[in-house]
Coordinates of C-alpha atoms in Angstrom, one line a residue:
M161 CA 17.2 20.0 17.2
H162 CA 16.5 17.0 14.9
R163 CA 14.6 19.2 12.4
S164 CA 17.5 21.7 12.3
L165 CA 20.0 18.9 11.8
A166 CA 18.0 17.4 9.0
W167 CA 17.9 20.8 7.2
T168 CA 21.6 21.2 7.6
M169 CA 22.3 17.7 6.3
L170 CA 20.1 18.3 3.2
H171 CA 21.7 21.7 2.7
N172 CA 25.2 20.3 2.8
A173 CA 24.3 17.4 0.6
V174 CA 22.8 19.6 -2.1
I175 CA 24.9 22.7 -2.2
G176 CA 27.7 22.1 0.2
P177 CA 28.8 24.0 3.3
V178 CA 28.4 27.4 1.7
T179 CA 25.9 29.6 3.6
T180 CA 22.9 31.2 2.0
D181 CA 24.5 34.5 2.7
H182 CA 26.7 33.9 -0.3
P183 CA 25.9 36.5 -3.1
Y184 CA 25.1 33.7 -5.6
F185 CA 22.3 32.3 -3.4
Q186 CA 21.0 35.8 -2.5
A187 CA 20.7 36.5 -6.2
F188 CA 19.0 33.2 -6.8
Y189 CA 16.5 33.8 -4.0
K190 CA 15.7 37.3 -5.2
G191 CA 14.7 35.9 -8.6
L192 CA 12.9 32.9 -7.1
I193 CA 10.4 35.0 -5.1
L194 CA 9.4 36.9 -8.2
P195 CA 9.2 40.4 -6.8
C196 CA 6.5 42.7 -8.3
K197 CA 7.0 46.4 -8.5
P198 CA 5.9 49.0 -7.5
I199 CA 3.7 47.1 -5.1
D200 CA 5.3 45.1 -2.4
L201 CA 4.2 41.7 -3.6
N202 CA 6.2 38.5 -4.3
L203 CA 5.7 34.7 -4.4
S204 CA 6.4 34.4 -0.7
N205 CA 3.6 36.9 0.1
I206 CA 1.2 35.1 -2.2
A207 CA 1.9 31.7 -0.8
S208 CA 1.6 33.0 2.8
N209 CA -1.7 34.7 2.2
F210 CA -3.2 32.0 0.1
C211 CA -6.5 30.7 1.4
G212 CA -5.6 27.6 3.4
G213 CA -2.0 28.7 3.8
I214 CA 1.2 27.6 2.1
S215 CA 0.3 23.9 2.1
E216 CA -2.9 24.6 0.1
F217 CA -0.9 26.8 -2.2
V218 CA 1.5 24.0 -3.0
L219 CA -1.3 21.5 -3.4
S220 CA -3.2 23.8 -5.8
L221 CA -0.1 24.0 -7.9
Q222 CA 0.2 20.3 -8.0
E223 CA -3.4 20.0 -9.2
T224 CA -2.6 22.1 -12.2
R225 CA 0.2 19.8 -13.4
I226 CA -0.7 17.7 -16.4
T227 CA 0.3 14.1 -15.7
G228 CA -1.5 12.3 -18.5
D229 CA -4.9 12.0 -16.9
Y230 CA -7.4 13.0 -19.6
D231 CA -10.3 13.5 -17.3
A232 CA -8.3 16.1 -15.3
L233 CA -8.2 18.4 -18.4
R234 CA -11.8 19.5 -18.0
L235 CA -12.7 19.4 -21.7
G236 CA -16.2 20.1 -23.1
H237 CA -17.2 18.8 -26.5
T238 CA -19.9 20.1 -28.8
D239 CA -20.9 18.8 -32.3
K240 CA -22.2 21.6 -34.5
T241 CA -22.1 19.7 -37.7
S242 CA -25.2 18.8 -39.8
V243 CA -26.7 15.3 -39.6
S244 CA -25.4 14.5 -43.1
T245 CA -21.8 15.6 -42.2
R246 CA -22.0 13.6 -38.9
T247 CA -23.1 10.5 -40.8
A248 CA -20.4 10.9 -43.5
L249 CA -17.7 11.4 -40.9
Q250 CA -18.8 8.3 -39.0
D251 CA -18.6 6.3 -42.2
A252 CA -15.2 7.8 -43.1
F253 CA -13.9 6.9 -39.6
E254 CA -14.9 3.3 -40.0
D255 CA -13.6 3.0 -43.6
A256 CA -10.2 4.6 -42.9
V257 CA -9.4 3.2 -39.5
P258 CA -11.3 0.0 -38.6
A259 CA -10.4 0.5 -35.0
W260 CA -12.4 3.7 -35.0
A261 CA -15.6 2.1 -36.1
G262 CA -18.5 3.4 -34.0
M263 CA -16.3 6.1 -32.4
T264 CA -17.2 9.7 -32.2
F265 CA -14.8 12.6 -32.8
P266 CA -14.4 13.3 -29.0
E267 CA -13.3 9.7 -28.6
V268 CA -10.8 9.9 -31.4
F269 CA -9.5 13.2 -30.0
Q270 CA -9.1 11.7 -26.6
Q271 CA -7.1 8.9 -28.2
F272 CA -4.9 11.5 -29.8
L273 CA -4.3 13.4 -26.6
E274 CA -3.5 10.3 -24.7
G275 CA -1.0 9.1 -27.3
R276 CA 2.7 9.7 -27.4
G277 CA 5.3 10.5 -29.9
L278 CA 5.2 12.3 -33.3
P279 CA 2.8 10.7 -35.8
C280 CA 5.0 11.8 -38.7
P281 CA 8.5 12.4 -37.2
S282 CA 10.2 13.2 -40.6
L283 CA 7.5 15.8 -41.6
M284 CA 7.6 17.4 -38.1
E285 CA 11.4 17.5 -38.2
E286 CA 11.2 19.7 -41.3
L287 CA 9.0 22.1 -39.4
R288 CA 11.0 22.1 -36.1
G289 CA 12.2 25.7 -36.5
R290 CA 8.6 27.0 -36.5
F291 CA 8.0 26.1 -32.9
S292 CA 9.5 26.9 -29.5
V293 CA 8.1 23.7 -28.0
P294 CA 10.4 20.8 -26.9
L295 CA 9.6 18.3 -29.6
D296 CA 12.2 16.0 -28.1
K297 CA 9.8 15.4 -25.2
A298 CA 7.0 14.2 -27.5
S299 CA 7.3 10.6 -26.3
E300 CA 6.6 11.6 -22.7
K301 CA 3.3 10.9 -21.2
G302 CA 1.0 13.9 -21.3
F303 CA 3.0 15.8 -23.9
R304 CA 0.1 16.3 -26.3
M305 CA -2.2 17.3 -23.4
K306 CA 0.3 20.0 -22.3
M307 CA 0.6 21.3 -25.9
F308 CA -3.1 21.4 -26.3
C309 CA -3.6 23.4 -23.0
W310 CA -0.7 25.7 -24.0
A311 CA -2.3 26.4 -27.4
T312 CA -5.8 27.0 -26.0
T313 CA -5.1 28.7 -22.6
G314 CA -1.6 30.1 -23.0
S315 CA -0.2 27.8 -20.3
P316 CA 0.9 24.1 -20.4
Q317 CA -1.0 23.5 -17.2
I318 CA -4.6 22.9 -16.2
I319 CA -6.6 26.1 -15.5
L320 CA -8.7 25.2 -12.4
D321 CA -10.9 28.3 -12.5
G322 CA -13.5 29.3 -15.1
A323 CA -15.3 27.2 -17.7
P324 CA -13.9 24.0 -19.2
I325 CA -12.0 24.2 -22.5
E326 CA -14.6 23.8 -25.3
V327 CA -13.8 21.6 -28.3
S328 CA -16.3 22.1 -31.1
L329 CA -16.7 20.2 -34.4
V330 CA -18.2 22.4 -37.0
D331 CA -19.1 22.4 -40.7
D332 CA -16.9 24.6 -42.9
N333 CA -16.8 24.8 -46.7
D334 CA -13.8 27.1 -46.8
A335 CA -11.3 25.4 -49.1
T336 CA -8.4 27.0 -47.2
Y337 CA -9.1 24.8 -44.2
F338 CA -8.1 21.1 -44.0
S339 CA -11.1 18.7 -44.1
L340 CA -11.0 16.0 -41.5
Q341 CA -13.2 13.9 -43.8
G342 CA -10.7 14.6 -46.7
L343 CA -7.8 13.3 -44.6
L344 CA -9.7 10.1 -43.8
Q345 CA -10.6 9.5 -47.4
A346 CA -7.2 10.3 -48.9
S347 CA -5.0 7.5 -50.3
Y348 CA -1.8 6.4 -48.4
D349 CA 0.9 4.1 -49.6
G350 CA 2.0 2.9 -46.1
V351 CA 5.6 4.0 -46.7
S352 CA 5.9 7.8 -47.1
E353 CA 4.5 10.0 -44.3
P354 CA 1.8 10.1 -43.4
R355 CA 1.6 6.3 -43.8
N356 CA -2.1 6.0 -43.1
A357 CA -5.2 7.9 -42.2
K358 CA -4.7 7.7 -38.4
D359 CA -1.2 9.1 -38.7
S360 CA -2.5 11.8 -41.1
V361 CA -5.3 12.9 -38.7
F362 CA -3.0 12.8 -35.6
H363 CA -0.3 14.7 -37.4
W364 CA -2.8 17.4 -38.5
L365 CA -4.1 17.8 -35.0
L366 CA -0.7 18.1 -33.5
L367 CA 0.5 20.5 -36.2
E368 CA -2.6 22.7 -35.7
I369 CA -2.0 22.7 -31.9
L370 CA 1.7 23.6 -32.3
N371 CA 0.9 26.3 -34.8
G372 CA -1.4 27.8 -32.1
I373 CA 1.7 28.0 -29.8
G374 CA 4.1 29.2 -32.5
N375 CA 7.3 30.7 -31.1
Y376 CA 5.8 31.9 -27.9
N377 CA 7.1 30.5 -24.6
V378 CA 5.6 30.3 -21.1
L379 CA 7.7 33.4 -20.0

């Protein structure tokens, strides 16, 4: 009785006294359960038959949400550069951004993913039409992580199955590609964007990630 009363109170508080037999709610429910044709399969069937039941189904969905925890992303890093490139990059890190002295690329990349906002907002605003992503949410925690997962896996969520996402640093002499070392060694005036090497590197990383998504959406 008490459980039934609680459900009724919640129902009335959220949608009012209208019953779920109303055509509006029937249409909403039909879309919500995501029916699959020609087989008789929908979200309700999947949740009910999930190993562990509906509770485990909901918990597994919660675990795929990106909340800003870097370790939850399940990233793997490999460095395929030559010794000379690695040394030059380390020196460039230290010269361009003193705070990056002694840091490796995976550590810099982690700092980027954990950061918030647009490194170069004016430059990104000029490119807004190229992307379908919600740039207005760039200041939210986990935004860059979601965009990275979206670009690499096709979904702005954590993929729990399979191998971790592999991030590799490689040598490439192709002039059509941006050089990370070149960005670090470029000159910046501190006024026009990018204002410094850190902003330049982070803008480049974010731009490449967003280009990987393009105008696609999660639907």
